[in-house]
PDB file of N, CA and C in Angstrom:
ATOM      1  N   UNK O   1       0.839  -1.181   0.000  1.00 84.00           N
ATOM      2  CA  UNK O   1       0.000   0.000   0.000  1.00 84.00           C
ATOM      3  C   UNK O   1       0.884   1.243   0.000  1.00 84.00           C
ATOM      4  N   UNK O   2       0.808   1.888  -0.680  1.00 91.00           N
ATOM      5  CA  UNK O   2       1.405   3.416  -1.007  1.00 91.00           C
ATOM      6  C   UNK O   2       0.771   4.445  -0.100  1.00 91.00           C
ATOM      7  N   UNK O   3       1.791   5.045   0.791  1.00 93.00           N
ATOM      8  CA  UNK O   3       1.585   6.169   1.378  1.00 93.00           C
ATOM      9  C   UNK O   3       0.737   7.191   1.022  1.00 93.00           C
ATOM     10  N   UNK O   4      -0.430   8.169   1.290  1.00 92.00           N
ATOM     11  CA  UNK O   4      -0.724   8.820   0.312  1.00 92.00           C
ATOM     12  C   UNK O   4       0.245  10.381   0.543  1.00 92.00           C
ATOM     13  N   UNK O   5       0.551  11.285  -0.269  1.00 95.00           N
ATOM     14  CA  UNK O   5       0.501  12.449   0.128  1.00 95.00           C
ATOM     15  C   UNK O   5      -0.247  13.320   1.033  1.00 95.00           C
ATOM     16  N   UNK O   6       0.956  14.770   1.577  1.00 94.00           N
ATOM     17  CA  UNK O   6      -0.508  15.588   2.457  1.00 94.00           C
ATOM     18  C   UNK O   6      -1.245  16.173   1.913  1.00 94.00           C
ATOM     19  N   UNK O   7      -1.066  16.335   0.486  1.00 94.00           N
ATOM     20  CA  UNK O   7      -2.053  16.911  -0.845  1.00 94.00           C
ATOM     21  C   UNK O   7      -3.157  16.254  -0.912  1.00 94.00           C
ATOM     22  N   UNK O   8      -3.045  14.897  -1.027  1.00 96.00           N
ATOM     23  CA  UNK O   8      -4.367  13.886  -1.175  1.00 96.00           C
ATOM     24  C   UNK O   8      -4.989  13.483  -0.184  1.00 96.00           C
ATOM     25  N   UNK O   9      -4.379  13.609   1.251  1.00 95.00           N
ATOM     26  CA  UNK O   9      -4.907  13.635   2.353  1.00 95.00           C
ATOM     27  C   UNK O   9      -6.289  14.673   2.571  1.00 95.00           C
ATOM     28  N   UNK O  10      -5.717  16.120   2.166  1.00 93.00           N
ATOM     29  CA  UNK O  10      -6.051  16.443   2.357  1.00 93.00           C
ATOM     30  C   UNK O  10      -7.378  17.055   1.730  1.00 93.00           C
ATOM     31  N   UNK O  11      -7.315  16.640   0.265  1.00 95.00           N
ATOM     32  CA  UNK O  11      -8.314  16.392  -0.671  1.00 95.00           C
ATOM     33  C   UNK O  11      -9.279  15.843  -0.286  1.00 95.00           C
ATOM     34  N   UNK O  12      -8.935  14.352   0.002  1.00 96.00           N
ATOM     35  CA  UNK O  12      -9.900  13.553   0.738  1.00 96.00           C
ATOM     36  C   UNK O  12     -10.704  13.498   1.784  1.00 96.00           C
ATOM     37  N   UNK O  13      -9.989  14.469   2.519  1.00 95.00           N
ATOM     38  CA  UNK O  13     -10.734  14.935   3.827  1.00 95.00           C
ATOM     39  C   UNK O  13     -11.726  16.088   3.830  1.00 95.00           C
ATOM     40  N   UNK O  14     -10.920  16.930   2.885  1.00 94.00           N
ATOM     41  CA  UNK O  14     -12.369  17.968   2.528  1.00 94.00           C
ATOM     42  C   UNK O  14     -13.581  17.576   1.396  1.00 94.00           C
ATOM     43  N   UNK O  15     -13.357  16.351   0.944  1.00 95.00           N
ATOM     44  CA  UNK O  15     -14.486  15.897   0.411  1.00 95.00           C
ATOM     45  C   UNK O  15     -15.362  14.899   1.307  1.00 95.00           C
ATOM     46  N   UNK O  16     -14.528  14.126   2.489  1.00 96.00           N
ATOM     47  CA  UNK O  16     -15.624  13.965   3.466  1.00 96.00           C
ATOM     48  C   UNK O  16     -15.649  14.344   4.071  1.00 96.00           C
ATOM     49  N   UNK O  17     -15.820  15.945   4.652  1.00 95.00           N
ATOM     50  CA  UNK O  17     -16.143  16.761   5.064  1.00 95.00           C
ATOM     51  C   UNK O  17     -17.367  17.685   3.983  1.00 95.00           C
ATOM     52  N   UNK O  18     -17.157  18.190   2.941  1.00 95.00           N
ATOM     53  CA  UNK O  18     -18.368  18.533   2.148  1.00 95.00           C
ATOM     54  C   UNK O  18     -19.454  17.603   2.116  1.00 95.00           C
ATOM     55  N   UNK O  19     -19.195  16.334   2.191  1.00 97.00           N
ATOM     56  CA  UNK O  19     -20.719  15.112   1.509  1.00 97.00           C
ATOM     57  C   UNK O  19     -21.037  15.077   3.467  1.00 97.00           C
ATOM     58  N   UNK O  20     -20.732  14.870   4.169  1.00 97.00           N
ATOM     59  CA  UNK O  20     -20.956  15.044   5.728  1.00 97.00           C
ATOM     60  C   UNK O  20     -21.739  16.093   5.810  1.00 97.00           C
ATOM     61  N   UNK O  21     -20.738  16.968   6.232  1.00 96.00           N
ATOM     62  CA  UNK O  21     -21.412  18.784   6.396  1.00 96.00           C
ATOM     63  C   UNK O  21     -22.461  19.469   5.359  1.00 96.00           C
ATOM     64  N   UNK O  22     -21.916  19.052   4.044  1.00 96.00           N
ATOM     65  CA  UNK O  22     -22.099  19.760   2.855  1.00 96.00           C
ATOM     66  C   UNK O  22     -21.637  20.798   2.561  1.00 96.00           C
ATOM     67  N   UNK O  23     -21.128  22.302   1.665  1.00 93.00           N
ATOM     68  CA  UNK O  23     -20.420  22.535   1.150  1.00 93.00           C
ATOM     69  C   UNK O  23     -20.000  24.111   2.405  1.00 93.00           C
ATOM     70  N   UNK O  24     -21.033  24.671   2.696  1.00 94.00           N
ATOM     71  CA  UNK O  24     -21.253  25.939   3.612  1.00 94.00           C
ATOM     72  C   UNK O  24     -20.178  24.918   5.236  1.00 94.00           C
ATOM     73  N   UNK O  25     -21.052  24.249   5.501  1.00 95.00           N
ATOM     74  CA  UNK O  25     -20.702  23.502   6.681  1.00 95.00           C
ATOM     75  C   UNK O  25     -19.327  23.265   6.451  1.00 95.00           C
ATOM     76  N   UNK O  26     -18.902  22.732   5.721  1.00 94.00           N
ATOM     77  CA  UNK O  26     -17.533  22.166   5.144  1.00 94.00           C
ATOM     78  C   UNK O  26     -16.814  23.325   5.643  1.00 94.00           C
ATOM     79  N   UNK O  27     -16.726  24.391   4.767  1.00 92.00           N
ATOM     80  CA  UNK O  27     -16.060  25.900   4.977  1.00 92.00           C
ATOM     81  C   UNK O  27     -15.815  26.205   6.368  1.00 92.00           C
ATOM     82  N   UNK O  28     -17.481  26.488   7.117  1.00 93.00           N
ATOM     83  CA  UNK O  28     -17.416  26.974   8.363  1.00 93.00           C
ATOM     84  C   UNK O  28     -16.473  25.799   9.393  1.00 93.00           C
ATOM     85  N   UNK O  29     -16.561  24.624   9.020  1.00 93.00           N
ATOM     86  CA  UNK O  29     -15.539  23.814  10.148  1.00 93.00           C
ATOM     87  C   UNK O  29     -14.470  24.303   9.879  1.00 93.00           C
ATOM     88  N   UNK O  30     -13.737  24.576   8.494  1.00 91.00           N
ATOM     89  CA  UNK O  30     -12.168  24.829   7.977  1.00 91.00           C
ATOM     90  C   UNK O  30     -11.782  25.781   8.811  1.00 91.00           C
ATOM     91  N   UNK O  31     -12.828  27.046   8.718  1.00 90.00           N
ATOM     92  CA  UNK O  31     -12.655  27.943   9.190  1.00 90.00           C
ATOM     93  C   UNK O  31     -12.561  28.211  11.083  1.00 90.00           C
ATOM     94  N   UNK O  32     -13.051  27.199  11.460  1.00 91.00           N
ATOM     95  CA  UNK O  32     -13.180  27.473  12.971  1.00 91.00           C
ATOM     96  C   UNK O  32     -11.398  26.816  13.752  1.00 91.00           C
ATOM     97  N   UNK O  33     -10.457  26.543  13.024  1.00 86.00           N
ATOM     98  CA  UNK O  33      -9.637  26.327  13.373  1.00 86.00           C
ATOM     99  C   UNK O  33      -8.204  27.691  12.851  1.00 86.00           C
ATOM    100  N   UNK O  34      -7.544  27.705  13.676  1.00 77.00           N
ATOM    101  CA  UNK O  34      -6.585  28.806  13.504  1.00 77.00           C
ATOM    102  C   UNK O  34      -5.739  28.200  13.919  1.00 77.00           C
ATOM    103  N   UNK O  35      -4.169  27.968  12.819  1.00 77.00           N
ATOM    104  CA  UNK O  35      -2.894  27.962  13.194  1.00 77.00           C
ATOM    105  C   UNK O  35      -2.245  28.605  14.396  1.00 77.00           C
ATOM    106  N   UNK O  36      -2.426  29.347  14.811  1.00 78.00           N
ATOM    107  CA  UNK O  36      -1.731  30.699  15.958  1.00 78.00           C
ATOM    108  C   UNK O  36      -0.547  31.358  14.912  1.00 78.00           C
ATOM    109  N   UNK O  37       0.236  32.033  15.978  1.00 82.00           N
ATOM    110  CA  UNK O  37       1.250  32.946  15.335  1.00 82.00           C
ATOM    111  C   UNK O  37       2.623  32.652  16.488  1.00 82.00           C
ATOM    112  N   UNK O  38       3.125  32.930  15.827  1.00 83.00           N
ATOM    113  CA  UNK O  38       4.888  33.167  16.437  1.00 83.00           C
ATOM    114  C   UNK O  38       5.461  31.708  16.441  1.00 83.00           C
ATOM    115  N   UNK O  39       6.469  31.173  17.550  1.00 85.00           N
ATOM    116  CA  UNK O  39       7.837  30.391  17.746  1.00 85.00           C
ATOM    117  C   UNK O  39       7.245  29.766  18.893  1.00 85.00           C
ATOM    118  N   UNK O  40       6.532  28.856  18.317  1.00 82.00           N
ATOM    119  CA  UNK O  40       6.732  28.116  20.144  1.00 82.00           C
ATOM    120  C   UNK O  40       7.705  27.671  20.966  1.00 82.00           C
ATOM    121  N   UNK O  41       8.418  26.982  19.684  1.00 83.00           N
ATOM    122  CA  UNK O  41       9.604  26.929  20.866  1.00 83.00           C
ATOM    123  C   UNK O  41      10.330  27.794  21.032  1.00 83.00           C
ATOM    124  N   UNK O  42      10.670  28.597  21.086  1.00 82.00           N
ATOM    125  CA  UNK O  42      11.453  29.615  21.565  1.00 82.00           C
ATOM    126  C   UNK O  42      10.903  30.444  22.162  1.00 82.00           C
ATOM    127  N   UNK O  43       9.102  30.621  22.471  1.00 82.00           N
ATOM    128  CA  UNK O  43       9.074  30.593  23.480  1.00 82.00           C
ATOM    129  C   UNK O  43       8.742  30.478  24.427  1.00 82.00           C
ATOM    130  N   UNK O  44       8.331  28.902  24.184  1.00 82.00           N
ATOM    131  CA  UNK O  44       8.204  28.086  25.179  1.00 82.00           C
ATOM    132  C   UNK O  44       9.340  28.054  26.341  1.00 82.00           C
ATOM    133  N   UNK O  45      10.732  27.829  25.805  1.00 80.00           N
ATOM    134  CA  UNK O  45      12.135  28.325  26.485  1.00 80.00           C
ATOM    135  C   UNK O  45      11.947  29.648  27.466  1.00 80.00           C
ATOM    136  N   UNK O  46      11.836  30.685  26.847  1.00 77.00           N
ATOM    137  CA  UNK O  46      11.335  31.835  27.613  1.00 77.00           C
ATOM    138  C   UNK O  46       9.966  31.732  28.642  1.00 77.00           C
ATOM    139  N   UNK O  47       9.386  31.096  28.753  1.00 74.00           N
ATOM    140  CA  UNK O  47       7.834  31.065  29.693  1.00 74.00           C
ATOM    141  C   UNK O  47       8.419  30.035  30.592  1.00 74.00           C
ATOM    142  N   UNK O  48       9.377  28.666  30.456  1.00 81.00           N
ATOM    143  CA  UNK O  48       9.816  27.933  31.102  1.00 81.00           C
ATOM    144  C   UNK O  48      11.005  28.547  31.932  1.00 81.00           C
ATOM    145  N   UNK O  49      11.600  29.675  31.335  1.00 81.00           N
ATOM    146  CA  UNK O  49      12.676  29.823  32.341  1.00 81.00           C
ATOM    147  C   UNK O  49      12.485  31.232  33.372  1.00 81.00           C
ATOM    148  N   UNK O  50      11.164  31.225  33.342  1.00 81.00           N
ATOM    149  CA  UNK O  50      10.755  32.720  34.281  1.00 81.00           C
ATOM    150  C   UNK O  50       9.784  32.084  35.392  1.00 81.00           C
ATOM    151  N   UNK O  51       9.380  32.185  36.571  1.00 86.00           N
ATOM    152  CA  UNK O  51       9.082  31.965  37.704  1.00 86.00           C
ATOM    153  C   UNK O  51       7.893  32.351  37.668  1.00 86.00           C
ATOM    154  N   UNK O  52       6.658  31.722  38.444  1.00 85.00           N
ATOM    155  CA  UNK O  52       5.751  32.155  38.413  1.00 85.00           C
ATOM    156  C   UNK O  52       5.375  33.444  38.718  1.00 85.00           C
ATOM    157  N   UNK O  53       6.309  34.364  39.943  1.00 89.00           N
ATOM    158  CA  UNK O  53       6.616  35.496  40.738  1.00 89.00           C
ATOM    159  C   UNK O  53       6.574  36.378  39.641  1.00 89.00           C
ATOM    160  N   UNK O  54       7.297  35.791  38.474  1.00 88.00           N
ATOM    161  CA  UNK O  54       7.779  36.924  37.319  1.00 88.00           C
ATOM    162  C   UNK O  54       6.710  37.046  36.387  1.00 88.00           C
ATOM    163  N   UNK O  55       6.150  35.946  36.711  1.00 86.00           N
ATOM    164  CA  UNK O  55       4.949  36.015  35.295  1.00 86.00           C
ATOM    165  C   UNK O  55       3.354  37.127  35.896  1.00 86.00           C
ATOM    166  N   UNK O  56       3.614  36.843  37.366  1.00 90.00           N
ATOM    167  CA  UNK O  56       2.611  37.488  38.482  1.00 90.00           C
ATOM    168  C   UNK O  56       3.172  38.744  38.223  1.00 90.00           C
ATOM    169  N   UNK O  57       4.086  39.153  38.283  1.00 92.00           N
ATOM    170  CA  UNK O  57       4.555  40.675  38.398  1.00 92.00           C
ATOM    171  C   UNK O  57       4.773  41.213  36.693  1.00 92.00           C
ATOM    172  N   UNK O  58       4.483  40.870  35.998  1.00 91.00           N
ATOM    173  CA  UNK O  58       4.539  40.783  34.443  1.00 91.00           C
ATOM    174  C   UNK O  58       2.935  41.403  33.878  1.00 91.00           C
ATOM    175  N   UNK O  59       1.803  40.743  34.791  1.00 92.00           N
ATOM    176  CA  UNK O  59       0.883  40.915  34.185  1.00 92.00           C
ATOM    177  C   UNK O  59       0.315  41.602  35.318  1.00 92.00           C
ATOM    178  N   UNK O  60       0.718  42.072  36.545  1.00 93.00           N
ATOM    179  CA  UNK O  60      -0.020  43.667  37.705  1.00 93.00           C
ATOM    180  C   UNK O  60       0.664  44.764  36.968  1.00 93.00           C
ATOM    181  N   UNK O  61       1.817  44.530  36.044  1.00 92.00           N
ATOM    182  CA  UNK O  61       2.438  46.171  35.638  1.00 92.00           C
ATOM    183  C   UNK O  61       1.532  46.075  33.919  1.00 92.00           C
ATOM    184  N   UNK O  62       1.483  44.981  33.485  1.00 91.00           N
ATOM    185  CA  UNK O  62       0.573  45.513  32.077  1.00 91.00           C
ATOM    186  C   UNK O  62      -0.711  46.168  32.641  1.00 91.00           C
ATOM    187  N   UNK O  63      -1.781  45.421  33.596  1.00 91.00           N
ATOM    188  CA  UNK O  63      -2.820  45.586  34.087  1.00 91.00           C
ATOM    189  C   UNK O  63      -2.478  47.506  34.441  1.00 91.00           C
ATOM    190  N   UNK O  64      -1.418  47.677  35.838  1.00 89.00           N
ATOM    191  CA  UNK O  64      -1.343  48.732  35.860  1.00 89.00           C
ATOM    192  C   UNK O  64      -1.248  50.021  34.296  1.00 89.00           C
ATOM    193  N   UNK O  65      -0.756  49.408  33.353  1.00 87.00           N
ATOM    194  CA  UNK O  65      -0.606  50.677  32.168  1.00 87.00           C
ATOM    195  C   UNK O  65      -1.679  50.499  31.327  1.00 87.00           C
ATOM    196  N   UNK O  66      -2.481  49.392  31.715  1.00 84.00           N
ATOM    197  CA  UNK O  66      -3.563  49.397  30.777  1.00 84.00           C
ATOM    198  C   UNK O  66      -4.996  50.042  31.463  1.00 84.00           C
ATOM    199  N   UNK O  67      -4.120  50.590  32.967  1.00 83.00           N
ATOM    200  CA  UNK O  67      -5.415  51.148  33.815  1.00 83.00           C
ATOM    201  C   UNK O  67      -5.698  52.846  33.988  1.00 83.00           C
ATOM    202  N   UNK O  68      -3.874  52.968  33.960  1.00 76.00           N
ATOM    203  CA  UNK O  68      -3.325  53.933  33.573  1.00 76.00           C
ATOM    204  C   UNK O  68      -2.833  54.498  35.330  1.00 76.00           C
ATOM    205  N   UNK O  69      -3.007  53.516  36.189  1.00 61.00           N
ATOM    206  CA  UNK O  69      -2.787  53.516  37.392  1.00 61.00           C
ATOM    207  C   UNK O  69      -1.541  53.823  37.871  1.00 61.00           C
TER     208      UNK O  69
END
């Protein structure tokens, strides 16, 4: 059995997803998922090497400039 591609994978999946959902439905599932943005790992590294203390005192000084306090 031959591997398929992630091209044909993925062909295949949005066609059982259209005959399932049908064609609107199809879309709106595609759509309810989001990649994110940035480097996880890198910074994941950074969130792992700061203390909870730091992450607590990280987000009373945004809070404070976003209060204007």
């Amino acid at each position: 059995m031959k591997a398929k591609t992630i091209n044909e994978i993925r062909k295949e999946g949005l066609e059982v997803l259209a005959k399932a959902l049908g064609p609107i439905g199809m879309v709106r599932f595609v759509q309810s998922f989001d990649l994110g943005r940035g480097d996880y790992t890198k910074e994941r590294s950074q969130w792992l090497s700061e203390s909870l203390d730091d992450i607590f005192r990280e987000i009373k000084e945004k809070r404070t400039k976003v209060r204007g306090v």
